[in-house]
């Protein structure tokens, strides 16, 4: 049977005590992974993960994902090794090219594909206890450089987050997973599998070696309409951008222009009212428990190996949504796939 996993993801905008409370809550349920984001200008991933790790016994944990333009691969490897030392059920490491970097004064490393390839080389070498020397186009590290800290006992799986064909092919060569972030569209999975396969073929890896993860904004509540309204407001903020990235979805340009105008004007409700149901369901998980189960089933049937349900989870608060997902969605899906 194809691997089918559910993970849950959090924005890094919380107090230390809140990260700990969330860790204790999610550990009550059978999540396969717990993720935190690494978006500027929020907390970088490793701090929140280190706070959460002692309280999570069931799920592997990791960032999705860190941009090498924001954090040097030397520091990414060191952070991953330290996290692996305290994580009870394992660690994974997500890398991304990065979005909105210029808005936050971060200069993107270019060319992006080369920066990612060299970053993966450096991180893999360091975490394996090997010399990470490289005279690359982007990074130059002396031949003698090795990790001076305790190394992970287990190999850390590497995820690349992308919507792009070339980056997906690179992941097919070098990574363990590809994450499509900001989507709940089953049609995108087959397209992504084809892009990954190009890289798998180049590297003489069997097709399907690299798993596909898909995730987006998630809002679940007994009040279906309230959940979908809240998700609409969240999706409207990023829809004009991600809608351009999905090669399987055609959205009227004038509609996206109107959404962006409303967002820029701070009119969240006006922007939300413009998002039709069909588009909402392609870019978010939204509704009652039955809605979320059905969306997950469609994605698994399309070939996803892991579905990641992202912030904000619930209408009133995140905890309420997590309890519905953990207590009802996970059990229903486990029953379906047993």
Short mmCIF file of C-alpha atoms in Angstrom, two decimals:
data_model
loop_
_atom_site.label_atom_id
_atom_site.label_comp_id
_atom_site.label_asym_id
_atom_site.label_seq_id
_atom_site.Cartn_x
_atom_site.Cartn_y
_atom_site.Cartn_z
CA UNK A 1 0.00 0.00 0.00
CA UNK A 2 1.18 3.54 -0.78
CA UNK A 3 2.41 5.41 2.26
CA UNK A 4 -0.27 7.79 3.57
CA UNK A 5 0.63 10.19 6.34
CA UNK A 6 -0.85 13.26 7.99
CA UNK A 7 1.23 16.05 9.48
CA UNK A 8 0.32 19.31 11.14
CA UNK A 9 2.13 22.63 10.72
CA UNK A 10 2.44 25.86 12.69
CA UNK A 11 3.44 29.43 11.99
CA UNK A 12 6.30 30.59 14.24
CA UNK A 13 4.58 33.60 15.78
CA UNK A 14 4.06 32.36 19.33
CA UNK A 15 5.38 32.72 22.86
CA UNK A 16 7.67 29.99 24.17
CA UNK A 17 4.93 28.63 26.43
CA UNK A 18 2.54 28.38 23.47
CA UNK A 19 4.95 26.22 21.46
CA UNK A 20 5.24 23.87 24.42
CA UNK A 21 1.47 23.72 24.92
CA UNK A 22 0.92 22.91 21.24
CA UNK A 23 3.57 20.19 21.38
CA UNK A 24 1.81 18.55 24.31
CA UNK A 25 -1.53 18.79 22.52
CA UNK A 26 -0.42 17.28 19.20
CA UNK A 27 1.31 14.43 21.01
CA UNK A 28 -2.12 13.27 22.19
CA UNK A 29 -2.84 12.25 18.59
CA UNK A 30 -1.24 10.00 15.98
CA UNK A 31 0.25 12.66 13.69
CA UNK A 32 3.11 11.36 11.58
CA UNK A 33 5.01 14.65 11.58
CA UNK A 34 4.91 18.08 13.20
CA UNK A 35 6.22 20.99 11.15
CA UNK A 36 6.98 24.64 11.80
CA UNK A 37 7.46 27.20 9.06
CA UNK A 38 10.47 29.44 8.54
CA UNK A 39 8.94 32.57 7.03
CA UNK A 40 10.46 36.00 7.51
CA UNK A 41 10.00 37.95 9.73
CA UNK A 42 8.75 35.22 12.11
CA UNK A 43 10.94 33.16 14.46
CA UNK A 44 13.41 30.98 12.54
CA UNK A 45 12.45 27.32 12.81
CA UNK A 46 15.00 25.75 15.12
CA UNK A 47 14.11 27.73 18.25
CA UNK A 48 10.44 26.69 18.26
CA UNK A 49 11.33 23.13 17.30
CA UNK A 50 13.81 22.82 20.17
CA UNK A 51 11.12 24.04 22.57
CA UNK A 52 8.61 21.52 21.21
CA UNK A 53 10.87 18.49 20.80
CA UNK A 54 10.95 17.24 24.42
CA UNK A 55 7.14 16.94 24.45
CA UNK A 56 6.61 15.12 21.14
CA UNK A 57 7.10 11.37 21.37
CA UNK A 58 5.08 10.10 18.40
CA UNK A 59 5.88 12.31 15.42
CA UNK A 60 9.05 13.27 13.63
CA UNK A 61 9.57 17.01 13.57
CA UNK A 62 11.16 19.51 11.23
CA UNK A 63 11.11 22.84 9.42
CA UNK A 64 9.37 23.44 6.11
CA UNK A 65 11.31 25.07 4.95
CA UNK A 66 14.48 27.04 5.44
CA UNK A 67 15.91 29.20 2.66
CA UNK A 68 19.70 29.01 2.28
CA UNK A 69 19.45 32.68 1.35
CA UNK A 70 18.28 33.36 4.90
CA UNK A 71 20.41 30.81 6.80
CA UNK A 72 23.80 29.50 5.68
CA UNK A 73 23.96 25.74 5.01
CA UNK A 74 26.59 25.44 7.76
CA UNK A 75 24.04 26.78 10.26
CA UNK A 76 21.21 24.69 8.82
CA UNK A 77 23.25 21.52 9.29
CA UNK A 78 24.26 22.50 12.83
CA UNK A 79 20.67 23.30 13.79
CA UNK A 80 19.40 20.01 12.34
CA UNK A 81 22.06 18.03 14.26
CA UNK A 82 21.14 19.69 17.56
CA UNK A 83 17.45 19.13 16.95
CA UNK A 84 18.10 15.46 16.18
CA UNK A 85 19.79 15.15 19.56
CA UNK A 86 16.55 15.96 21.41
CA UNK A 87 13.81 14.85 19.00
CA UNK A 88 12.30 11.60 20.24
CA UNK A 89 10.78 10.25 17.04
CA UNK A 90 13.16 11.63 14.44
CA UNK A 91 13.77 14.76 12.40
CA UNK A 92 13.39 15.85 8.83
CA UNK A 93 14.83 18.96 7.19
CA UNK A 94 12.97 21.11 4.67
CA UNK A 95 14.68 23.54 2.31
CA UNK A 96 13.09 26.13 0.03
CA UNK A 97 14.24 28.79 -2.39
CA UNK A 98 12.29 31.28 -0.27
CA UNK A 99 9.50 33.75 -0.90
CA UNK A 100 9.19 37.48 -0.33
CA UNK A 101 12.91 37.65 0.44
CA UNK A 102 13.44 41.11 -1.03
CA UNK A 103 10.56 42.51 1.03
CA UNK A 104 12.55 41.63 4.13
CA UNK A 105 15.94 42.84 2.94
CA UNK A 106 17.24 39.33 2.22
CA UNK A 107 19.31 38.98 -0.92
CA UNK A 108 18.50 35.79 -2.79
CA UNK A 109 21.37 33.50 -3.66
CA UNK A 110 21.62 33.08 -7.43
CA UNK A 111 21.32 31.08 -9.53
CA UNK A 112 18.70 29.45 -7.30
CA UNK A 113 19.11 25.90 -8.60
CA UNK A 114 22.86 26.01 -8.09
CA UNK A 115 22.43 27.51 -4.62
CA UNK A 116 20.08 24.67 -3.67
CA UNK A 117 22.32 21.96 -5.14
CA UNK A 118 25.39 23.28 -3.33
CA UNK A 119 23.44 23.76 -0.09
CA UNK A 120 22.29 20.13 -0.16
CA UNK A 121 25.88 19.01 -0.81
CA UNK A 122 27.19 20.96 2.19
CA UNK A 123 24.43 19.85 4.56
CA UNK A 124 24.62 16.20 3.54
CA UNK A 125 28.42 16.13 3.93
CA UNK A 126 28.42 17.79 7.34
CA UNK A 127 25.67 15.60 8.77
CA UNK A 128 27.48 12.49 7.51
CA UNK A 129 30.68 13.54 9.30
CA UNK A 130 32.49 14.17 6.02
CA UNK A 131 34.49 17.16 4.81
CA UNK A 132 32.13 19.77 3.38
CA UNK A 133 34.68 21.58 1.26
CA UNK A 134 33.33 23.07 -1.94
CA UNK A 135 34.60 25.55 -4.50
CA UNK A 136 31.20 26.26 -5.93
CA UNK A 137 29.55 28.98 -7.90
CA UNK A 138 27.61 30.13 -4.82
CA UNK A 139 29.48 28.71 -1.80
CA UNK A 140 33.19 28.38 -1.14
CA UNK A 141 34.14 26.32 1.90
CA UNK A 142 37.64 25.09 2.76
CA UNK A 143 38.34 21.39 2.27
CA UNK A 144 39.09 20.74 5.94
CA UNK A 145 35.69 21.93 7.26
CA UNK A 146 33.79 19.24 9.14
CA UNK A 147 31.03 19.23 11.75
CA UNK A 148 32.62 19.82 15.19
CA UNK A 149 29.45 18.76 17.06
CA UNK A 150 27.80 15.39 17.77
CA UNK A 151 26.30 13.92 14.63
CA UNK A 152 22.76 12.55 14.24
CA UNK A 153 22.46 8.84 14.91
CA UNK A 154 20.10 8.47 11.98
CA UNK A 155 20.16 9.91 8.49
CA UNK A 156 17.96 13.02 8.33
CA UNK A 157 15.52 12.96 5.38
CA UNK A 158 15.66 16.04 3.19
CA UNK A 159 12.63 17.81 1.76
CA UNK A 160 12.61 20.46 -0.97
CA UNK A 161 9.63 22.78 -1.13
CA UNK A 162 8.74 23.98 -4.61
CA UNK A 163 6.10 24.53 -7.27
CA UNK A 164 8.71 24.72 -10.05
CA UNK A 165 9.59 22.08 -12.63
CA UNK A 166 13.35 22.58 -12.46
CA UNK A 167 13.56 22.62 -8.67
CA UNK A 168 11.34 19.53 -8.53
CA UNK A 169 13.67 17.75 -10.93
CA UNK A 170 16.63 18.71 -8.74
CA UNK A 171 14.77 17.26 -5.77
CA UNK A 172 14.25 14.11 -7.82
CA UNK A 173 18.03 13.79 -7.98
CA UNK A 174 18.93 14.65 -4.40
CA UNK A 175 16.00 14.81 -1.96
CA UNK A 176 13.66 12.45 -0.12
CA UNK A 177 10.48 14.52 -0.39
CA UNK A 178 9.01 17.40 -2.35
CA UNK A 179 6.48 19.62 -0.63
CA UNK A 180 3.91 21.63 -2.54
CA UNK A 181 3.01 24.39 -0.09
CA UNK A 182 -0.20 26.39 -0.36
CA UNK A 183 -2.16 23.84 -2.36
CA UNK A 184 -4.85 21.22 -1.84
CA UNK A 185 -5.25 20.48 -5.55
CA UNK A 186 -5.20 16.76 -6.50
CA UNK A 187 -4.47 17.59 -10.15
CA UNK A 188 -1.14 19.14 -9.20
CA UNK A 189 0.24 15.89 -7.77
CA UNK A 190 0.49 14.00 -11.06
CA UNK A 191 2.14 17.00 -12.71
CA UNK A 192 4.66 17.26 -9.88
CA UNK A 193 5.41 13.54 -10.04
CA UNK A 194 6.41 13.94 -13.68
CA UNK A 195 8.81 16.78 -12.89
CA UNK A 196 10.38 14.80 -10.04
CA UNK A 197 10.73 11.75 -12.29
CA UNK A 198 13.02 13.69 -14.65
CA UNK A 199 15.50 14.13 -11.83
CA UNK A 200 15.08 10.60 -10.54
CA UNK A 201 15.94 9.34 -14.02
CA UNK A 202 19.05 11.56 -14.22
CA UNK A 203 20.26 10.17 -10.93
CA UNK A 204 19.34 6.56 -11.76
CA UNK A 205 16.84 6.48 -8.92
CA UNK A 206 13.65 4.42 -9.30
CA UNK A 207 10.59 6.45 -10.15
CA UNK A 208 8.68 7.23 -6.98
CA UNK A 209 11.78 7.34 -4.78
CA UNK A 210 10.92 10.92 -3.81
CA UNK A 211 7.68 11.28 -1.86
CA UNK A 212 5.18 14.06 -2.51
CA UNK A 213 3.87 16.16 0.38
CA UNK A 214 1.07 18.68 -0.13
CA UNK A 215 -0.24 21.17 2.39
CA UNK A 216 -2.05 24.44 2.88
CA UNK A 217 -4.08 26.62 5.19
CA UNK A 218 -6.50 24.43 7.16
CA UNK A 219 -9.62 25.46 9.06
CA UNK A 220 -12.01 22.86 10.49
CA UNK A 221 -15.01 23.45 12.72
CA UNK A 222 -18.45 21.98 13.42
CA UNK A 223 -19.73 25.23 11.92
CA UNK A 224 -18.83 24.51 8.31
CA UNK A 225 -19.60 27.97 6.98
CA UNK A 226 -17.55 29.70 9.67
CA UNK A 227 -14.58 27.47 8.86
CA UNK A 228 -14.83 28.14 5.13
CA UNK A 229 -15.18 31.88 5.68
CA UNK A 230 -12.08 32.00 7.86
CA UNK A 231 -10.15 29.95 5.29
CA UNK A 232 -11.29 32.29 2.51
CA UNK A 233 -9.81 35.25 4.35
CA UNK A 234 -6.52 33.41 4.86
CA UNK A 235 -6.31 32.14 1.27
CA UNK A 236 -7.08 35.53 -0.27
CA UNK A 237 -3.79 36.86 1.10
CA UNK A 238 -1.65 34.50 -0.98
CA UNK A 239 -4.01 33.40 -3.76
CA UNK A 240 -2.90 36.02 -6.34
CA UNK A 241 0.64 34.64 -6.04
CA UNK A 242 0.14 30.87 -5.79
CA UNK A 243 -2.57 30.84 -8.45
CA UNK A 244 0.12 31.79 -10.97
CA UNK A 245 2.30 28.87 -9.88
CA UNK A 246 -0.23 26.09 -10.41
CA UNK A 247 0.04 24.89 -14.04
CA UNK A 248 -3.14 22.83 -13.71
CA UNK A 249 -5.42 25.69 -12.66
CA UNK A 250 -6.65 28.58 -14.81
CA UNK A 251 -8.02 31.51 -12.85
CA UNK A 252 -9.34 34.68 -14.43
CA UNK A 253 -6.62 37.33 -14.26
CA UNK A 254 -9.14 40.08 -13.62
CA UNK A 255 -10.45 38.16 -10.60
CA UNK A 256 -6.94 37.86 -9.17
CA UNK A 257 -6.35 41.56 -9.81
CA UNK A 258 -9.47 42.43 -7.83
CA UNK A 259 -8.44 40.12 -4.98
CA UNK A 260 -5.01 41.74 -4.84
CA UNK A 261 -6.50 45.24 -4.84
CA UNK A 262 -8.71 44.32 -1.89
CA UNK A 263 -5.77 42.72 -0.02
CA UNK A 264 -3.58 45.77 -0.62
CA UNK A 265 -6.34 47.99 0.71
CA UNK A 266 -6.59 45.93 3.90
CA UNK A 267 -10.09 44.74 2.98
CA UNK A 268 -9.78 41.09 4.05
CA UNK A 269 -13.52 40.46 3.94
CA UNK A 270 -13.88 42.01 0.50
CA UNK A 271 -11.02 39.87 -0.81
CA UNK A 272 -12.54 36.75 0.77
CA UNK A 273 -15.92 37.34 -0.85
CA UNK A 274 -14.24 37.18 -4.26
CA UNK A 275 -12.87 33.64 -3.75
CA UNK A 276 -15.26 31.04 -5.24
CA UNK A 277 -15.79 27.63 -3.62
CA UNK A 278 -13.95 25.69 -6.32
CA UNK A 279 -10.84 27.84 -5.95
CA UNK A 280 -11.00 27.71 -2.15
CA UNK A 281 -10.95 23.91 -2.27
CA UNK A 282 -7.88 23.90 -4.52
CA UNK A 283 -5.82 26.12 -2.24
CA UNK A 284 -7.01 25.32 1.31
CA UNK A 285 -8.52 22.67 3.55
CA UNK A 286 -11.77 24.15 4.78
CA UNK A 287 -15.05 23.05 6.31
CA UNK A 288 -16.27 20.49 8.81
CA UNK A 289 -14.62 17.16 9.61
CA UNK A 290 -16.32 15.43 6.67
CA UNK A 291 -15.00 18.08 4.25
CA UNK A 292 -11.42 17.66 5.44
CA UNK A 293 -11.63 13.87 5.26
CA UNK A 294 -12.93 14.03 1.70
CA UNK A 295 -10.21 16.46 0.64
CA UNK A 296 -7.52 14.24 2.14
CA UNK A 297 -8.95 11.13 0.47
CA UNK A 298 -8.86 12.85 -2.93
CA UNK A 299 -5.24 13.87 -2.44
CA UNK A 300 -4.15 10.43 -1.30
CA UNK A 301 -5.97 8.86 -4.24
CA UNK A 302 -4.08 11.26 -6.53
CA UNK A 303 -0.73 10.03 -5.20
CA UNK A 304 0.23 12.21 -2.23
CA UNK A 305 2.22 10.34 0.41
CA UNK A 306 1.78 12.99 3.12
CA UNK A 307 -0.78 15.74 3.66
CA UNK A 308 0.18 18.66 5.86
CA UNK A 309 -2.61 20.61 7.54
CA UNK A 310 -1.37 24.11 8.23
CA UNK A 311 -2.21 27.07 10.43
CA UNK A 312 -4.72 28.28 11.71
CA UNK A 313 -6.56 24.90 12.09
CA UNK A 314 -9.61 26.19 13.98
CA UNK A 315 -12.07 29.08 13.94
CA UNK A 316 -12.06 30.05 17.60
CA UNK A 317 -8.52 28.85 18.27
CA UNK A 318 -5.92 26.47 16.93
CA UNK A 319 -6.43 23.96 19.76
CA UNK A 320 -10.07 23.35 18.82
CA UNK A 321 -9.14 22.61 15.22
CA UNK A 322 -6.27 20.33 16.27
CA UNK A 323 -8.61 18.31 18.48
CA UNK A 324 -11.07 17.85 15.62
CA UNK A 325 -8.29 16.86 13.21
CA UNK A 326 -6.53 14.59 15.68
CA UNK A 327 -9.61 13.07 17.22
CA UNK A 328 -11.82 12.63 14.16
CA UNK A 329 -10.00 13.21 10.85
CA UNK A 330 -7.03 10.99 11.69
CA UNK A 331 -9.17 8.15 13.01
CA UNK A 332 -11.47 8.23 9.98
CA UNK A 333 -8.58 8.20 7.53
CA UNK A 334 -6.84 5.40 9.44
CA UNK A 335 -10.04 3.36 9.22
CA UNK A 336 -10.35 4.05 5.49
CA UNK A 337 -6.79 2.95 4.77
CA UNK A 338 -6.54 -0.03 7.12
#
